[in-house]
Amino acid sequence: MHRIFFFLMLLSGAQVNAQMTAAQKFHWDVDTIAAFSVKSLPVWDLIKETGKWNEISNGYVQSVTVTGDHPHQTRIVKFADGKERKDLVAQFQPEYKMVVLKLADPLPSGIKEGVMAFYVTNKEERGSELRITIIVKGDDGPKNALVAELKKEAAAYLKGISAKFSGK
């Protein structure tokens, strides 16, 4: 029956239009790119083990405890100032050298969601790039405070990774 209906629609020349929602522009709160003189694999090797990020945090993160396996990892991050945060590894895609963390607990009052994403790519000319993007959804005051905190954390990771390749 469906075939007959489809065939009749084709013969009648009826037009069918698919409805599609308009694409939305996506704006990151932070979008940072660091260039390295090494290819992407050594950089990826430093960030793929999310439980070892204290080693690349330049002292900002004291320890990271990971439970579960990819793709369902949970991280308990203890910072040098004594604060703790629970993150979920929302995406782990080695084929794209990408890790996406979703902040889970505690989210400050007024914050609906916080996400940090890390991508490593080869540059056309020698070397690689590490891109760190951050988006926070919530009320302006708490959002600005959390974005500033996450920017410090991202800067600590970049400084630690840079130090690994500069020999410092």
mmCIF file of C-alpha atoms in Angstrom:
data_model
loop_
_atom_site.group_PDB
_atom_site.id
_atom_site.type_symbol
_atom_site.label_atom_id
_atom_site.label_comp_id
_atom_site.label_asym_id
_atom_site.label_seq_id
_atom_site.Cartn_x
_atom_site.Cartn_y
_atom_site.Cartn_z
ATOM 1 C CA MET A 1 0.000 0.000 0.000
ATOM 2 C CA HIS A 2 2.797 2.425 0.918
ATOM 3 C CA ARG A 3 4.564 1.674 -2.326
ATOM 4 C CA ILE A 4 1.474 2.506 -4.349
ATOM 5 C CA PHE A 5 1.006 5.779 -2.467
ATOM 6 C CA PHE A 6 4.658 6.712 -2.982
ATOM 7 C CA PHE A 7 4.456 5.867 -6.683
ATOM 8 C CA LEU A 8 1.292 7.969 -7.090
ATOM 9 C CA MET A 9 2.994 10.887 -5.328
ATOM 10 C CA LEU A 10 5.897 10.645 -7.760
ATOM 11 C CA LEU A 11 3.606 10.550 -10.770
ATOM 12 C CA SER A 12 1.475 13.448 -9.579
ATOM 13 C CA GLY A 13 4.487 15.731 -9.210
ATOM 14 C CA ALA A 14 3.512 16.692 -5.661
ATOM 15 C CA GLN A 15 6.168 18.618 -3.851
ATOM 16 C CA VAL A 16 7.380 17.489 -0.469
ATOM 17 C CA ASN A 17 9.310 19.872 1.738
ATOM 18 C CA ALA A 18 11.303 18.798 4.720
ATOM 19 C CA GLN A 19 11.192 21.143 7.687
ATOM 20 C CA MET A 20 14.512 21.805 9.376
ATOM 21 C CA THR A 21 15.216 24.056 12.302
ATOM 22 C CA ALA A 22 17.615 26.892 11.712
ATOM 23 C CA ALA A 23 21.195 26.219 12.687
ATOM 24 C CA GLN A 24 22.188 28.023 15.854
ATOM 25 C CA LYS A 25 25.523 29.729 16.265
ATOM 26 C CA PHE A 26 27.468 28.346 19.189
ATOM 27 C CA HIS A 27 29.511 30.741 21.278
ATOM 28 C CA TRP A 28 32.164 29.516 23.670
ATOM 29 C CA ASP A 29 32.879 31.544 26.807
ATOM 30 C CA VAL A 30 36.560 30.695 26.369
ATOM 31 C CA ASP A 31 38.315 29.467 23.246
ATOM 32 C CA THR A 32 42.076 29.155 23.674
ATOM 33 C CA ILE A 33 44.594 27.671 21.278
ATOM 34 C CA ALA A 34 48.190 26.817 22.162
ATOM 35 C CA ALA A 35 50.701 25.827 19.501
ATOM 36 C CA PHE A 36 53.418 23.252 20.103
ATOM 37 C CA SER A 37 56.462 22.385 18.036
ATOM 38 C CA VAL A 38 55.735 18.644 18.331
ATOM 39 C CA LYS A 39 53.147 16.645 16.421
ATOM 40 C CA SER A 40 49.768 15.934 18.023
ATOM 41 C CA LEU A 41 50.516 12.447 19.395
ATOM 42 C CA PRO A 42 52.877 13.534 22.231
ATOM 43 C CA VAL A 43 50.373 16.222 23.274
ATOM 44 C CA TRP A 44 47.506 13.730 23.126
ATOM 45 C CA ASP A 45 49.555 11.282 25.216
ATOM 46 C CA LEU A 46 49.631 13.900 27.997
ATOM 47 C CA ILE A 47 45.891 14.600 28.057
ATOM 48 C CA LYS A 48 44.307 11.252 27.183
ATOM 49 C CA GLU A 49 44.796 9.908 30.707
ATOM 50 C CA THR A 50 42.418 12.238 32.529
ATOM 51 C CA GLY A 51 43.416 10.715 35.868
ATOM 52 C CA LYS A 52 46.943 12.101 35.475
ATOM 53 C CA TRP A 53 46.043 15.719 34.820
ATOM 54 C CA ASN A 54 47.510 16.726 38.169
ATOM 55 C CA GLU A 55 50.893 15.991 36.533
ATOM 56 C CA ILE A 56 50.260 18.581 33.816
ATOM 57 C CA SER A 57 48.498 21.193 35.976
ATOM 58 C CA ASN A 58 51.606 23.047 37.101
ATOM 59 C CA GLY A 59 50.605 22.465 40.744
ATOM 60 C CA TYR A 60 47.034 23.786 40.329
ATOM 61 C CA VAL A 61 45.497 20.296 40.746
ATOM 62 C CA GLN A 62 46.681 18.234 43.693
ATOM 63 C CA SER A 63 45.130 14.913 42.686
ATOM 64 C CA VAL A 64 42.630 13.282 40.331
ATOM 65 C CA THR A 65 40.784 10.082 41.212
ATOM 66 C CA VAL A 66 39.085 8.312 38.315
ATOM 67 C CA THR A 67 36.325 5.738 38.601
ATOM 68 C CA GLY A 68 34.884 3.765 35.723
ATOM 69 C CA ASP A 69 36.121 3.177 32.210
ATOM 70 C CA HIS A 70 35.688 5.188 29.040
ATOM 71 C CA PRO A 71 33.164 6.309 28.021
ATOM 72 C CA HIS A 72 31.655 6.455 31.520
ATOM 73 C CA GLN A 73 34.443 7.884 33.637
ATOM 74 C CA THR A 74 33.925 10.060 36.669
ATOM 75 C CA ARG A 75 36.778 12.205 37.992
ATOM 76 C CA ILE A 76 37.146 13.624 41.482
ATOM 77 C CA VAL A 77 39.525 16.572 41.144
ATOM 78 C CA LYS A 78 41.188 17.932 44.278
ATOM 79 C CA PHE A 79 42.712 21.370 43.783
ATOM 80 C CA ALA A 80 45.757 22.784 45.547
ATOM 81 C CA ASP A 81 43.494 25.217 47.464
ATOM 82 C CA GLY A 82 41.591 22.256 48.998
ATOM 83 C CA LYS A 83 38.434 22.502 46.873
ATOM 84 C CA GLU A 84 37.068 19.405 45.171
ATOM 85 C CA ARG A 85 34.993 18.978 42.029
ATOM 86 C CA LYS A 86 33.400 15.994 40.361
ATOM 87 C CA ASP A 87 33.563 15.846 36.547
ATOM 88 C CA LEU A 88 32.042 13.419 34.095
ATOM 89 C CA VAL A 89 34.013 12.501 30.999
ATOM 90 C CA ALA A 90 31.174 13.312 28.613
ATOM 91 C CA GLN A 91 33.152 12.469 25.457
ATOM 92 C CA PHE A 92 36.392 10.609 24.963
ATOM 93 C CA GLN A 93 37.296 10.207 21.299
ATOM 94 C CA PRO A 94 40.884 9.092 20.715
ATOM 95 C CA GLU A 95 40.320 9.000 16.952
ATOM 96 C CA TYR A 96 39.763 12.773 17.089
ATOM 97 C CA LYS A 97 42.118 13.374 20.045
ATOM 98 C CA MET A 98 39.277 14.938 22.017
ATOM 99 C CA VAL A 99 38.198 14.917 25.659
ATOM 100 C CA VAL A 100 35.082 16.706 26.882
ATOM 101 C CA LEU A 101 34.457 17.141 30.598
ATOM 102 C CA LYS A 102 31.100 18.041 32.108
ATOM 103 C CA LEU A 103 31.251 19.591 35.562
ATOM 104 C CA ALA A 104 28.975 17.588 37.845
ATOM 105 C CA ASP A 105 29.280 18.455 41.512
ATOM 106 C CA PRO A 106 29.273 20.882 43.144
ATOM 107 C CA LEU A 107 27.856 23.310 40.610
ATOM 108 C CA PRO A 108 27.693 26.795 42.099
ATOM 109 C CA SER A 109 24.237 28.179 42.778
ATOM 110 C CA GLY A 110 22.852 29.701 39.586
ATOM 111 C CA ILE A 111 24.899 27.446 37.270
ATOM 112 C CA LYS A 112 23.032 24.983 35.060
ATOM 113 C CA GLU A 113 25.962 23.468 33.170
ATOM 114 C CA GLY A 114 29.714 23.740 32.760
ATOM 115 C CA VAL A 115 31.772 22.067 30.036
ATOM 116 C CA MET A 116 35.499 22.044 29.242
ATOM 117 C CA ALA A 117 36.644 20.509 25.962
ATOM 118 C CA PHE A 118 40.194 19.666 24.871
ATOM 119 C CA TYR A 119 41.106 18.977 21.212
ATOM 120 C CA VAL A 120 44.546 18.206 19.777
ATOM 121 C CA THR A 121 45.210 18.653 16.053
ATOM 122 C CA ASN A 122 48.212 18.619 13.747
ATOM 123 C CA LYS A 123 49.030 21.913 12.097
ATOM 124 C CA GLU A 124 49.647 21.864 8.353
ATOM 125 C CA GLU A 125 53.136 23.181 8.876
ATOM 126 C CA ARG A 126 55.054 21.276 11.542
ATOM 127 C CA GLY A 127 53.680 21.020 15.062
ATOM 128 C CA SER A 128 50.285 20.763 16.696
ATOM 129 C CA GLU A 129 47.643 22.774 18.479
ATOM 130 C CA LEU A 130 45.763 22.174 21.695
ATOM 131 C CA ARG A 131 42.417 23.939 21.785
ATOM 132 C CA ILE A 132 40.623 24.350 25.090
ATOM 133 C CA THR A 133 37.042 25.553 24.995
ATOM 134 C CA ILE A 134 34.778 26.352 27.914
ATOM 135 C CA ILE A 135 31.064 27.012 28.060
ATOM 136 C CA VAL A 136 29.056 27.755 31.173
ATOM 137 C CA LYS A 137 25.291 28.168 31.278
ATOM 138 C CA GLY A 138 23.673 30.021 34.136
ATOM 139 C CA ASP A 139 23.141 33.354 35.830
ATOM 140 C CA ASP A 140 25.633 36.086 34.896
ATOM 141 C CA GLY A 141 27.307 36.595 38.302
ATOM 142 C CA PRO A 142 28.039 32.942 39.125
ATOM 143 C CA LYS A 143 28.775 32.246 35.449
ATOM 144 C CA ASN A 144 31.473 34.917 35.276
ATOM 145 C CA ALA A 145 33.071 33.612 38.483
ATOM 146 C CA LEU A 146 33.086 30.003 37.249
ATOM 147 C CA VAL A 147 34.427 30.983 33.816
ATOM 148 C CA ALA A 148 37.283 32.866 35.523
ATOM 149 C CA GLU A 149 38.042 29.798 37.683
ATOM 150 C CA LEU A 150 37.997 27.450 34.682
ATOM 151 C CA LYS A 151 40.232 29.843 32.719
ATOM 152 C CA LYS A 152 42.815 29.603 35.531
ATOM 153 C CA GLU A 153 42.584 25.817 35.454
ATOM 154 C CA ALA A 154 42.984 25.737 31.652
ATOM 155 C CA ALA A 155 45.965 28.120 31.875
ATOM 156 C CA ALA A 156 47.579 25.815 34.448
ATOM 157 C CA TYR A 157 47.179 22.834 32.091
ATOM 158 C CA LEU A 158 48.644 24.792 29.187
ATOM 159 C CA LYS A 159 51.590 25.940 31.293
ATOM 160 C CA GLY A 160 52.245 22.388 32.496
ATOM 161 C CA ILE A 161 52.034 20.900 29.012
ATOM 162 C CA SER A 162 54.298 23.642 27.636
ATOM 163 C CA ALA A 163 56.835 22.902 30.366
ATOM 164 C CA LYS A 164 56.876 19.201 29.382
ATOM 165 C CA PHE A 165 57.971 20.123 25.861
ATOM 166 C CA SER A 166 60.347 22.918 26.747
ATOM 167 C CA GLY A 167 62.225 20.767 29.261
ATOM 168 C CA LYS A 168 61.515 23.092 32.199
#
